[in-house]
Each structure stands twice: as structure tokens, then as C-alpha cells.
mmCIF file with all atom_site columns, C-alpha atoms in Angstrom:
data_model
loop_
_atom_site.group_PDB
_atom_site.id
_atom_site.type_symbol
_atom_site.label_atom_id
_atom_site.label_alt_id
_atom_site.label_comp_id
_atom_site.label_asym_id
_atom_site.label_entity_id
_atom_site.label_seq_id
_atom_site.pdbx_PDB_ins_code
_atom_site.Cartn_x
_atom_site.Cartn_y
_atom_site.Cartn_z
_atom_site.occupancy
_atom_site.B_iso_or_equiv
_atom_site.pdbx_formal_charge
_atom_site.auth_seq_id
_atom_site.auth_comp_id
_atom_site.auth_asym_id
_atom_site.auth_atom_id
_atom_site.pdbx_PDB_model_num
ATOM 1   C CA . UNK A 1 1   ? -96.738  -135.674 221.796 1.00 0.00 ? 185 UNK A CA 1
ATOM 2   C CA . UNK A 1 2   ? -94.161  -138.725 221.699 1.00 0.00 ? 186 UNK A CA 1
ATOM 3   C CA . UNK A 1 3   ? -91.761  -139.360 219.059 1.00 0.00 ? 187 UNK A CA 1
ATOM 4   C CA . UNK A 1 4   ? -90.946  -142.780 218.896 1.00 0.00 ? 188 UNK A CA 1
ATOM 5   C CA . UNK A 1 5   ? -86.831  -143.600 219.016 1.00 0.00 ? 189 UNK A CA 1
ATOM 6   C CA . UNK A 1 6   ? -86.083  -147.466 219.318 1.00 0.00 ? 190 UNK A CA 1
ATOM 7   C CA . UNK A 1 7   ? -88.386  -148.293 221.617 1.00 0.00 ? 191 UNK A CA 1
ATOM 8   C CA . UNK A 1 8   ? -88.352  -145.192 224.187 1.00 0.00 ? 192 UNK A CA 1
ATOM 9   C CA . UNK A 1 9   ? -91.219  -142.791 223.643 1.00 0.00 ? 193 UNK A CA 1
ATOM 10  C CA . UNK A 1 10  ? -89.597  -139.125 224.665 1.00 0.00 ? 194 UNK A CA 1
ATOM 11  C CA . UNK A 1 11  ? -90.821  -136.028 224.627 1.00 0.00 ? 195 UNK A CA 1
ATOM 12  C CA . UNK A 1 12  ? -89.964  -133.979 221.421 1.00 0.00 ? 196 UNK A CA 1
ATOM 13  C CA . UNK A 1 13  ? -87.458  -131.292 223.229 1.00 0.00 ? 197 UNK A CA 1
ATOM 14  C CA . UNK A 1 14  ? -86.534  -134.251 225.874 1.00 0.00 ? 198 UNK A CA 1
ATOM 15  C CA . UNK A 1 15  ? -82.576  -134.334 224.793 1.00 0.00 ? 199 UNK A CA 1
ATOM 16  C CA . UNK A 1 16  ? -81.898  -136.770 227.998 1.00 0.00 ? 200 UNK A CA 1
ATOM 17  C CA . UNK A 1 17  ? -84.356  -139.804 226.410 1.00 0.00 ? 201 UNK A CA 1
ATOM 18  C CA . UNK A 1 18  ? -81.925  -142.804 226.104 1.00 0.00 ? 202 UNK A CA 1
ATOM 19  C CA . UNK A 1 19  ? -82.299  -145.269 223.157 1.00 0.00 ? 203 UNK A CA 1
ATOM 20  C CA . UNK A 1 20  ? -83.987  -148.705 224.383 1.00 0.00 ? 204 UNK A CA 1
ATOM 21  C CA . UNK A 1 21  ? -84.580  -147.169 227.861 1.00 0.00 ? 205 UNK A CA 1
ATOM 22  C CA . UNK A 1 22  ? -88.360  -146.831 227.669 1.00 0.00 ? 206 UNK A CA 1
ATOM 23  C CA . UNK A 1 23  ? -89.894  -145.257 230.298 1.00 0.00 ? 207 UNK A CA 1
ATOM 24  C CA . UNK A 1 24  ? -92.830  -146.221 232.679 1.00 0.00 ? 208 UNK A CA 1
ATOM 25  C CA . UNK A 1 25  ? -96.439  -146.353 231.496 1.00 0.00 ? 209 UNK A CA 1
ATOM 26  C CA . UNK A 1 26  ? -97.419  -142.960 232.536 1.00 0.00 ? 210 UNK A CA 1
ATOM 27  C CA . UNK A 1 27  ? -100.499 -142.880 235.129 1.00 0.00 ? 211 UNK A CA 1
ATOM 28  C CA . UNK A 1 28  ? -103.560 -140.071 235.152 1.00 0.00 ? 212 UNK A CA 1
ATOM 29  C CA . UNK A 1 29  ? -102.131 -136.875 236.128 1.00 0.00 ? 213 UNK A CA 1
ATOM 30  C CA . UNK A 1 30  ? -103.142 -136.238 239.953 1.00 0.00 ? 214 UNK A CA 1
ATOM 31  C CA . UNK A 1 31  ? -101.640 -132.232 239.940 1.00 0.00 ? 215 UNK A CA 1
ATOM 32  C CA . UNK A 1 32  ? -100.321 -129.594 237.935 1.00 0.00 ? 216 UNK A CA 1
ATOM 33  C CA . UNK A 1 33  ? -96.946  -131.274 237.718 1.00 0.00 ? 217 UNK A CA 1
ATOM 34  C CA . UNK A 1 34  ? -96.104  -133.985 235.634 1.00 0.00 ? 218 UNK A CA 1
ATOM 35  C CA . UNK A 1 35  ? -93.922  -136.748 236.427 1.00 0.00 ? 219 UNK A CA 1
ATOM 36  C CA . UNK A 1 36  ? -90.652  -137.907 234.952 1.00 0.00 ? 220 UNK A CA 1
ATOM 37  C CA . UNK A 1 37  ? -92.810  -140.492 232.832 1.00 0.00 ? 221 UNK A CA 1
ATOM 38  C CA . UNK A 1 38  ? -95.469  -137.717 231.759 1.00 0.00 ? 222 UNK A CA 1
ATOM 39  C CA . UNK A 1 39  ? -98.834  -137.749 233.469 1.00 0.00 ? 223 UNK A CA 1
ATOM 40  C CA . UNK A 1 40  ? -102.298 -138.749 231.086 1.00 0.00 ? 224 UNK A CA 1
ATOM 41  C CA . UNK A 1 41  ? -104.791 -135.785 230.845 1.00 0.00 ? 225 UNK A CA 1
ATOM 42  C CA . UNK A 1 42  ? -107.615 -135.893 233.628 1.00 0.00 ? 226 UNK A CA 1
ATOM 43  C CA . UNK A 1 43  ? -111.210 -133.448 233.568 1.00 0.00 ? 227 UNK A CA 1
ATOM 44  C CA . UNK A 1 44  ? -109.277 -132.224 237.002 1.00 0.00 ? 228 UNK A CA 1
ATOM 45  C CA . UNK A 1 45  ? -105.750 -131.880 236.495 1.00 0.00 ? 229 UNK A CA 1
ATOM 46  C CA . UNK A 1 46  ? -104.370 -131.576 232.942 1.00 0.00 ? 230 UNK A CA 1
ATOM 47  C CA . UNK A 1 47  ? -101.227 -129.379 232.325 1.00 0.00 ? 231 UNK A CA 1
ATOM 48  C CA . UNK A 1 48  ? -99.437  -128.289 229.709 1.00 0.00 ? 232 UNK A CA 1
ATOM 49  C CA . UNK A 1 49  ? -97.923  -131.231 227.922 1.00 0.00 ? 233 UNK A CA 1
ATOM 50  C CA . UNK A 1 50  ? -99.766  -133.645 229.573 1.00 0.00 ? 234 UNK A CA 1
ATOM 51  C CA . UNK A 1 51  ? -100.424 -136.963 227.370 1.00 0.00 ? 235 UNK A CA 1
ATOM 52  C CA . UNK A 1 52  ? -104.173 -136.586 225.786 1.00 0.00 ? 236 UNK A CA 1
ATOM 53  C CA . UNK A 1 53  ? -106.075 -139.519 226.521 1.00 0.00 ? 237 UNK A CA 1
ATOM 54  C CA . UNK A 1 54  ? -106.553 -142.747 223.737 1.00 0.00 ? 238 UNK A CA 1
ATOM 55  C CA . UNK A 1 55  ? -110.603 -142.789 224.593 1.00 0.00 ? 239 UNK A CA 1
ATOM 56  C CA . UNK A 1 56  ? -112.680 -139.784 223.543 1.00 0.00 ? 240 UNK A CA 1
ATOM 57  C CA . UNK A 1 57  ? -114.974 -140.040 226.084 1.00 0.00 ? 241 UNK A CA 1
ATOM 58  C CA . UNK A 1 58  ? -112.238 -139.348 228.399 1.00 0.00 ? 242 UNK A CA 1
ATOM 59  C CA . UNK A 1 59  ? -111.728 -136.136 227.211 1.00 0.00 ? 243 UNK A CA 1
ATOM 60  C CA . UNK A 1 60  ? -114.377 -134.468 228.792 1.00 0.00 ? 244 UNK A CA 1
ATOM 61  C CA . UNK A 1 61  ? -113.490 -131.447 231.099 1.00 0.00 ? 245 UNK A CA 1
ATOM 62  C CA . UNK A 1 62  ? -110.106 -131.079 229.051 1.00 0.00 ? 246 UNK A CA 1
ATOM 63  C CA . UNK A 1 63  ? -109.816 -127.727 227.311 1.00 0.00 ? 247 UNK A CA 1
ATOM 64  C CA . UNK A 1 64  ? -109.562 -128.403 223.130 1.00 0.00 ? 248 UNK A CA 1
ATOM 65  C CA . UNK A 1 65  ? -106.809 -125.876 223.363 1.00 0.00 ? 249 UNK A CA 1
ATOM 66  C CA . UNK A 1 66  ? -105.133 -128.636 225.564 1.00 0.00 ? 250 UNK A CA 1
ATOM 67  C CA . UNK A 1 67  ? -106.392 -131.834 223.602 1.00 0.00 ? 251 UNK A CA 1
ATOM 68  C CA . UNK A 1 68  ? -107.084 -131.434 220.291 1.00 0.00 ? 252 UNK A CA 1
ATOM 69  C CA . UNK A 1 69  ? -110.877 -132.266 218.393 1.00 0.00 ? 253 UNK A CA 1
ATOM 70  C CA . UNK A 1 70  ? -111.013 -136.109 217.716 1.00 0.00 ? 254 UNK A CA 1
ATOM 71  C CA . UNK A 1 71  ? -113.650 -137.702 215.718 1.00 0.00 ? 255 UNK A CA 1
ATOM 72  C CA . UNK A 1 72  ? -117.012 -138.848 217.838 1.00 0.00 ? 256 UNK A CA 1
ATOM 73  C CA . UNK A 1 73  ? -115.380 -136.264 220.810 1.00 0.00 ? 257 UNK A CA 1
ATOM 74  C CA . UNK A 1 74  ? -117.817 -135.772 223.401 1.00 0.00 ? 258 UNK A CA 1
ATOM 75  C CA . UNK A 1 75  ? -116.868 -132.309 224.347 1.00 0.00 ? 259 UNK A CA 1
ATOM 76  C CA . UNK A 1 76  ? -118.988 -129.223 223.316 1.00 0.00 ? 260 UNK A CA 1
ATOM 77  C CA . UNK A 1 77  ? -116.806 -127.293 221.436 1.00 0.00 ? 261 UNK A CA 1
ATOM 78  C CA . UNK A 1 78  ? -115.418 -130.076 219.619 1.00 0.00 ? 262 UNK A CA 1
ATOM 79  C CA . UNK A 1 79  ? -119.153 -130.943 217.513 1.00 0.00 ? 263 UNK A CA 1
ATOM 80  C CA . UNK A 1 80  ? -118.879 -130.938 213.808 1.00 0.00 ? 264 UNK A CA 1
ATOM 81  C CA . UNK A 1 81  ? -119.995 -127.624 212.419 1.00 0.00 ? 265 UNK A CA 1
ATOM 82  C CA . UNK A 1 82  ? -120.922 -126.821 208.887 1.00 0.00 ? 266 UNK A CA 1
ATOM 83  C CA . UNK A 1 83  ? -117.840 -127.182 206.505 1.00 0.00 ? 267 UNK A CA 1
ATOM 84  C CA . UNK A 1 84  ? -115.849 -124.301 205.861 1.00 0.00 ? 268 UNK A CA 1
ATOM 85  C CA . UNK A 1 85  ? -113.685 -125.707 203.215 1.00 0.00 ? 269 UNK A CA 1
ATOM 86  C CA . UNK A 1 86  ? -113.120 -129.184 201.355 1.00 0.00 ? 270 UNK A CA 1
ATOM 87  C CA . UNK A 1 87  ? -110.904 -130.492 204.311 1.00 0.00 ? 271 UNK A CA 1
ATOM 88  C CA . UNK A 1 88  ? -112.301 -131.807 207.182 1.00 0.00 ? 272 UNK A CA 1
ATOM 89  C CA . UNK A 1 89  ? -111.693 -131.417 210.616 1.00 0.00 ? 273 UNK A CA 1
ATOM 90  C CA . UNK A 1 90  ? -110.531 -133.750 212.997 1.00 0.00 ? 274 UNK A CA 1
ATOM 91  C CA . UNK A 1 91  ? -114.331 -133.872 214.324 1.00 0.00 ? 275 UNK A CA 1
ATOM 92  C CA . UNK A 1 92  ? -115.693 -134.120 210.794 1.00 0.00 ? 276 UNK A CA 1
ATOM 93  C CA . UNK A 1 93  ? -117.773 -131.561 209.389 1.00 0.00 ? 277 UNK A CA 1
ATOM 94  C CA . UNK A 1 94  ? -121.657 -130.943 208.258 1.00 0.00 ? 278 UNK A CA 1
ATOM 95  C CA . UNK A 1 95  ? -122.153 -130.546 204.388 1.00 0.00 ? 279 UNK A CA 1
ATOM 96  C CA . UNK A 1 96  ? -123.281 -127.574 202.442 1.00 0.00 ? 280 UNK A CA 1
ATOM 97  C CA . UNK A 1 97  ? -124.002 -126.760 199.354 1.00 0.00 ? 281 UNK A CA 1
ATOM 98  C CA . UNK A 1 98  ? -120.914 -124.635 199.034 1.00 0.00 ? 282 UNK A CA 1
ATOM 99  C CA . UNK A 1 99  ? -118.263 -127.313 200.448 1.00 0.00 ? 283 UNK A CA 1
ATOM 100 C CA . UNK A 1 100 ? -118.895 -130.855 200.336 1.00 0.00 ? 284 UNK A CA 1
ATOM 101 C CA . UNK A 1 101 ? -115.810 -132.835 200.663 1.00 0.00 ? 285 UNK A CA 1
ATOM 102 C CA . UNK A 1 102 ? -115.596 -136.797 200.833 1.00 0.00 ? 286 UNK A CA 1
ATOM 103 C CA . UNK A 1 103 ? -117.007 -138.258 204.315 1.00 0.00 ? 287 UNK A CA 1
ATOM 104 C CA . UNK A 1 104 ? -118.790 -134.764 205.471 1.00 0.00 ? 288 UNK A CA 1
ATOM 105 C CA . UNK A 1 105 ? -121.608 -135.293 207.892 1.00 0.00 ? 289 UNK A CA 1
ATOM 106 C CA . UNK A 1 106 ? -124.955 -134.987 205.769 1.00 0.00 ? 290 UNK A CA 1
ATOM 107 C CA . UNK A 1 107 ? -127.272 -132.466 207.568 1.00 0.00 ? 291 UNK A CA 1
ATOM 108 C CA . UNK A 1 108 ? -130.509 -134.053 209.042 1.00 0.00 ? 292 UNK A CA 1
ATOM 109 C CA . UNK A 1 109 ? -132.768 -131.740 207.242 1.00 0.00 ? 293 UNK A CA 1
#
């Protein structure tokens, strides 16, 4: 996403950010293209690097391969599954016998 550099937020391969020159709050994205100050993720119009909404409920109708799993995310794909290892996800994860790490989801049967 953004690096933070004294007060301008750039993007990371963005080599013409200048120091203390912060850019505009960026809006919802209303195309494909994003603006100069980046464009926030939108159900209709989210393209590549576009800036993931803060509120999960938000992400709805963005792609996980575009915005990453949060915790409580509303989005299908993105519901905790059964833990796979002894790190948990970004959505959290459903213990099992086999893998139970700190904070995992305990199942409901």
C-alpha cells in the first residue's frame, strides 16, 4: 500500500513522491483508472493498486485477490476455515484437534 515518508504517503515504486508534499485524501474510485492521489476500492470499480478500504464491511464485491482477508470480513471467501497450521489467518481460523493456536475460533459443536 503506502509507505509513509515525512508526512507524504506514496506509493512504494512512486520515485516522484516529494517529502512534506502530501497528497490529497484520495476519493472512491469511480473507473478503472486511478487518479494522481490513488482512488479507494469500490464493489464497482476497483483496479489494480487501488487503496483497500479502512471498514470491512466495505469490502464487499472486492475480489480477496485485490483486498486481502481482514478479521470480521464480510465477504464469502474470506470466512475463517478450520486451522491448517498454528498461525492464523488474517480472518482467524476454526480450531481442531490437530492445530489449535492462541485466539482460534472454537467450533460451535
Amino acid at each position: 500500500m503506502y509507505p509513509t515518508t515525512h508526512g507524504c504517503q506514496c506509493f512504494e515504486e512512486d520515485i516522484d513522491c516529494i517529502t512534506n508534499n502530501p497528497l490529497p485524501n484520495p476519493e472512491l474510485c469511480k473507473s478503472q483508472t486511478i487518479p494522481a492521489q490513488g482512488c479507494i476500492c469500490t464493489s464497482s470499480y476497483h483496479p489494480d493498486k487501488c487503496i483497500c478500504p479502512s471498514n470491512t464491511q466495505d469490502l464487499n464485491g472486492i475480489p480477496s485477490s485485490q483486498c486481502a482477508c481482514e478479521a470480521n470480513d464480510p465477504r464469502s471467501e474470506c470466512a475463517a476455515t478450520q486451522c491448517k497450521s498454528q498461525t492464523i489467518p488474517a480472518q482467524g481460523c476454526i480450531c481442531t484437534s490437530s492445530y489449535h493456536p492462541d485466539k482460534c475460533i472454537c467450533p460451535s459443536n
